Structures are given as structure tokens and as C-alpha cells.
Amino acid sequence: MRIAWWGLALLLCLQFPAAQAGDEERKLEAVFIGRFASYIEWPAKPRDRFVITLLDDNPFGSLLDDLYRDKRIHNKPIELRYATRLDQVGETDALFITLSSSAARAAAIDHAQRNGILTISEAKGFAESGGIIQLDFVEQKARIKINHAAALKSGLRIGAPLLSIATVLRGDKL
């Protein structure tokens, strides 16, 4: 019995750093959403709030609400919205997409491009499929991929500081 307890304790100790790294990565991801937005220039929109919408699952829990309460992007207070379907998105400035279906992601990307919305996702192949910013972590280091052509198609201009820290896709194929 004592060996079983030691085995369980060892297993928990080995899993804790991985869980903690995932939590830290999620916190960084939450911060990146706002940081990315601060380096993007949108066409003029007559709204008094900067709107960030999560589409599908909310992997952040209350983290975004806590992080962005009383904060501003482009001198506007931040409003967070949560949508489970594309038809619930409405007017938004940034759309964080967690949809698992590539067809659903493609529909969200198309909607965003037609409406001048910054798209962000951690889905593999997101930037290559027309999404603007793909974020992932490799060995606890952030990797940012930007589809510059998709940003231009959406009417968005990305600042040089953000482009300088990312892998930039500049092709015409979207």
C-alpha cells in the first residue's frame, strides 16, 4: 500500500509542472490577445468600445474578464463577448476562434474578412487557411504566425513591431 501512495505522489509531481506550464501559456495567450490588438489599425468604426469575442469554447475561464476589466485598447474600454455560434458574433473587433471543425473555422474566417475583424486562433494551419494570427507554444515559447495577405484583405494594417516578432505569410493564396 505504501508503494502505491509513493507511486501516486511521484505521478502527481511529474504532472504538476506540465499543468502549471499550460496555465502559464493560457495566461500569456490571454495577454497576447490585447497586445496583438494594440498593434493593429482598423478602418474607422463608430463604436465607443473595443469588442473581443470568443467563438465556441472559452478556454480562459474568468481569466479574460479579470485581465481586461478596466483596461483599454485604442483608448476604448474593452467589452468581452462569448458566442457559441457564428451567427451570435455580431459587431466585434477581434475574434478568438476555438472551433474544432475546419469548415466552421473557414466560415468564421470568411465572415471576419468581410467585416474587418482580426482573427486569432491556436488551431494548426489557421494562418495558412486565411486566419490572421495563429498563436501556439512550443517548449513553453510563444510562436506567432501572421497571414499578412489575410489582414490586408480584411482591411487591417499590422504594425511593424508585431510583424517583426512573427513568422509572416505574405502569399496571395487565402
Coordinates of C-alpha atoms in Angstrom, one line a residue:
M1 CA 0.0 0.0 0.0
R2 CA 2.8 2.4 0.9
I3 CA 4.4 1.8 -2.5
A4 CA 1.1 2.7 -4.2
W5 CA 1.0 6.0 -2.4
W6 CA 4.6 6.8 -3.3
G7 CA 3.8 5.9 -6.9
L8 CA 0.8 8.2 -6.9
A9 CA 2.8 11.0 -5.3
L10 CA 5.5 10.7 -7.9
L11 CA 3.0 10.7 -10.7
L12 CA 1.4 13.9 -9.4
C13 CA 4.8 15.6 -9.0
L14 CA 5.6 14.7 -12.6
Q15 CA 2.3 16.0 -13.9
F16 CA 2.3 19.3 -11.9
P17 CA 4.9 21.2 -14.0
A18 CA 3.1 20.4 -17.2
A19 CA -0.2 21.6 -15.8
Q20 CA 1.5 24.7 -14.5
A21 CA 3.1 25.4 -17.9
G22 CA -0.3 25.0 -19.5
D23 CA -1.8 27.6 -17.1
E24 CA 1.1 30.0 -17.8
E25 CA 0.7 29.5 -21.5
R26 CA -3.1 30.3 -21.2
K27 CA -2.3 33.4 -19.2
L28 CA 0.2 34.6 -21.9
E29 CA -2.3 33.8 -24.6
A30 CA -4.9 36.0 -22.8
V31 CA -2.4 38.8 -22.6
F32 CA -1.4 38.4 -26.2
I33 CA -4.9 39.0 -27.5
G34 CA -4.8 42.5 -26.2
R35 CA -1.2 43.1 -27.2
F36 CA -1.9 42.0 -30.7
A37 CA -4.9 44.3 -31.0
S38 CA -2.8 47.3 -29.9
Y39 CA -0.6 46.8 -33.0
I40 CA -3.5 46.6 -35.4
E41 CA -5.1 49.5 -37.2
W42 CA -8.7 49.1 -38.2
P43 CA -10.8 51.1 -40.6
A44 CA -12.8 53.7 -38.6
K45 CA -15.7 52.1 -36.6
P46 CA -18.2 54.3 -34.8
R47 CA -18.2 52.3 -31.6
D48 CA -17.3 53.5 -28.2
R49 CA -15.9 50.1 -27.0
F50 CA -13.3 47.7 -28.3
V51 CA -15.0 44.3 -28.6
I52 CA -13.2 41.0 -28.2
T53 CA -15.4 37.9 -28.9
L54 CA -14.6 34.3 -28.2
L55 CA -16.2 32.0 -30.7
D56 CA -17.1 28.4 -29.4
D57 CA -15.4 27.2 -26.2
N58 CA -13.9 29.6 -23.7
P59 CA -10.6 28.1 -22.7
F60 CA -9.8 31.0 -20.4
G61 CA -12.5 30.7 -17.7
S62 CA -12.7 34.0 -16.0
L63 CA -9.1 35.0 -16.9
L64 CA -10.1 37.4 -19.7
D65 CA -12.7 39.1 -17.6
D66 CA -10.2 39.6 -14.8
L67 CA -7.4 40.7 -17.1
Y68 CA -9.3 43.2 -19.2
R69 CA -11.6 44.7 -16.5
D70 CA -11.0 48.4 -16.5
K71 CA -8.4 48.2 -19.4
R72 CA -8.4 49.9 -22.7
I73 CA -7.4 49.1 -26.3
H74 CA -7.0 52.0 -28.7
N75 CA -8.3 54.3 -26.0
K76 CA -11.6 52.4 -25.7
P77 CA -12.9 50.3 -22.8
I78 CA -12.8 46.6 -23.6
E79 CA -16.0 44.6 -23.9
L80 CA -15.8 40.8 -23.9
R81 CA -18.4 38.7 -25.6
Y82 CA -18.8 35.0 -25.8
A83 CA -20.5 33.3 -28.7
T84 CA -21.1 29.6 -29.4
R85 CA -22.2 30.0 -33.0
L86 CA -21.1 32.3 -35.8
D87 CA -24.5 34.0 -36.1
Q88 CA -24.1 35.2 -32.5
V89 CA -20.8 37.1 -33.1
G90 CA -22.3 40.5 -34.1
E91 CA -20.1 43.5 -34.4
T92 CA -16.6 42.8 -32.9
D93 CA -13.1 44.0 -33.4
A94 CA -11.2 40.8 -32.5
L95 CA -12.4 37.2 -32.8
F96 CA -10.7 34.4 -30.9
I97 CA -11.7 31.2 -32.6
T98 CA -11.7 27.8 -30.9
L99 CA -13.9 26.0 -33.4
S100 CA -12.6 22.4 -33.9
S101 CA -14.2 21.9 -37.4
S102 CA -12.1 23.3 -40.3
A103 CA -15.3 24.1 -42.2
A104 CA -16.7 26.1 -39.3
R105 CA -13.3 27.9 -38.9
A106 CA -13.4 28.7 -42.7
A107 CA -16.9 30.2 -42.3
A108 CA -15.7 32.3 -39.3
I109 CA -12.6 33.5 -41.2
D110 CA -14.8 34.4 -44.3
H111 CA -17.2 36.3 -42.0
A112 CA -14.3 38.1 -40.3
Q113 CA -12.7 39.1 -43.6
R114 CA -15.9 40.6 -44.9
N115 CA -16.4 42.6 -41.7
G116 CA -12.9 43.9 -40.9
I117 CA -12.4 41.6 -37.9
L118 CA -9.0 40.5 -36.5
T119 CA -9.0 36.7 -36.2
I120 CA -6.8 34.8 -33.7
S121 CA -6.6 31.1 -33.1
E122 CA -4.3 28.4 -31.8
A123 CA -5.6 25.9 -34.4
K124 CA -3.0 24.3 -36.5
G125 CA -3.0 25.6 -40.1
F126 CA -5.1 28.6 -39.1
A127 CA -2.9 31.3 -40.7
E128 CA -2.5 29.1 -43.9
S129 CA -6.3 28.9 -44.1
G130 CA -6.8 32.7 -44.1
G131 CA -6.8 33.4 -40.4
I132 CA -4.8 36.5 -39.5
I133 CA -2.9 35.4 -36.3
Q134 CA -2.1 31.9 -35.3
L135 CA -0.6 31.5 -31.8
D136 CA 0.9 28.4 -30.3
F137 CA 3.5 27.4 -27.8
V138 CA 6.5 25.1 -28.5
E139 CA 8.5 24.1 -25.4
Q140 CA 6.9 26.9 -23.5
K141 CA 7.9 29.5 -26.1
A142 CA 5.2 31.5 -28.0
R143 CA 5.2 31.2 -31.7
I144 CA 3.3 33.7 -33.7
K145 CA 2.3 33.3 -37.4
I146 CA 0.7 36.1 -39.2
N147 CA -1.1 35.9 -42.6
H148 CA -0.4 39.4 -43.8
A149 CA -2.4 39.0 -47.0
A150 CA -5.5 38.0 -44.9
A151 CA -5.0 41.1 -42.8
L152 CA -5.0 43.3 -45.9
K153 CA -8.0 41.5 -47.3
S154 CA -9.8 42.3 -44.0
G155 CA -8.8 46.0 -44.3
L156 CA -6.5 45.7 -41.3
R157 CA -2.9 47.1 -41.1
I158 CA -0.5 45.3 -38.8
G159 CA 2.2 47.4 -37.1
A160 CA 5.9 46.6 -37.8
P161 CA 6.7 45.7 -34.2
L162 CA 4.2 42.8 -34.3
L163 CA 5.3 41.7 -37.8
S164 CA 9.0 41.7 -36.6
I165 CA 8.4 39.1 -33.9
A166 CA 6.2 36.8 -36.1
T167 CA 6.6 34.4 -39.0
V168 CA 4.8 36.3 -41.7
L169 CA 2.9 34.7 -44.6
R170 CA 2.7 37.1 -47.5
G171 CA 1.3 34.9 -50.3
D172 CA -1.8 35.8 -52.3
K173 CA -3.5 32.4 -51.6
L174 CA -6.1 32.6 -48.9

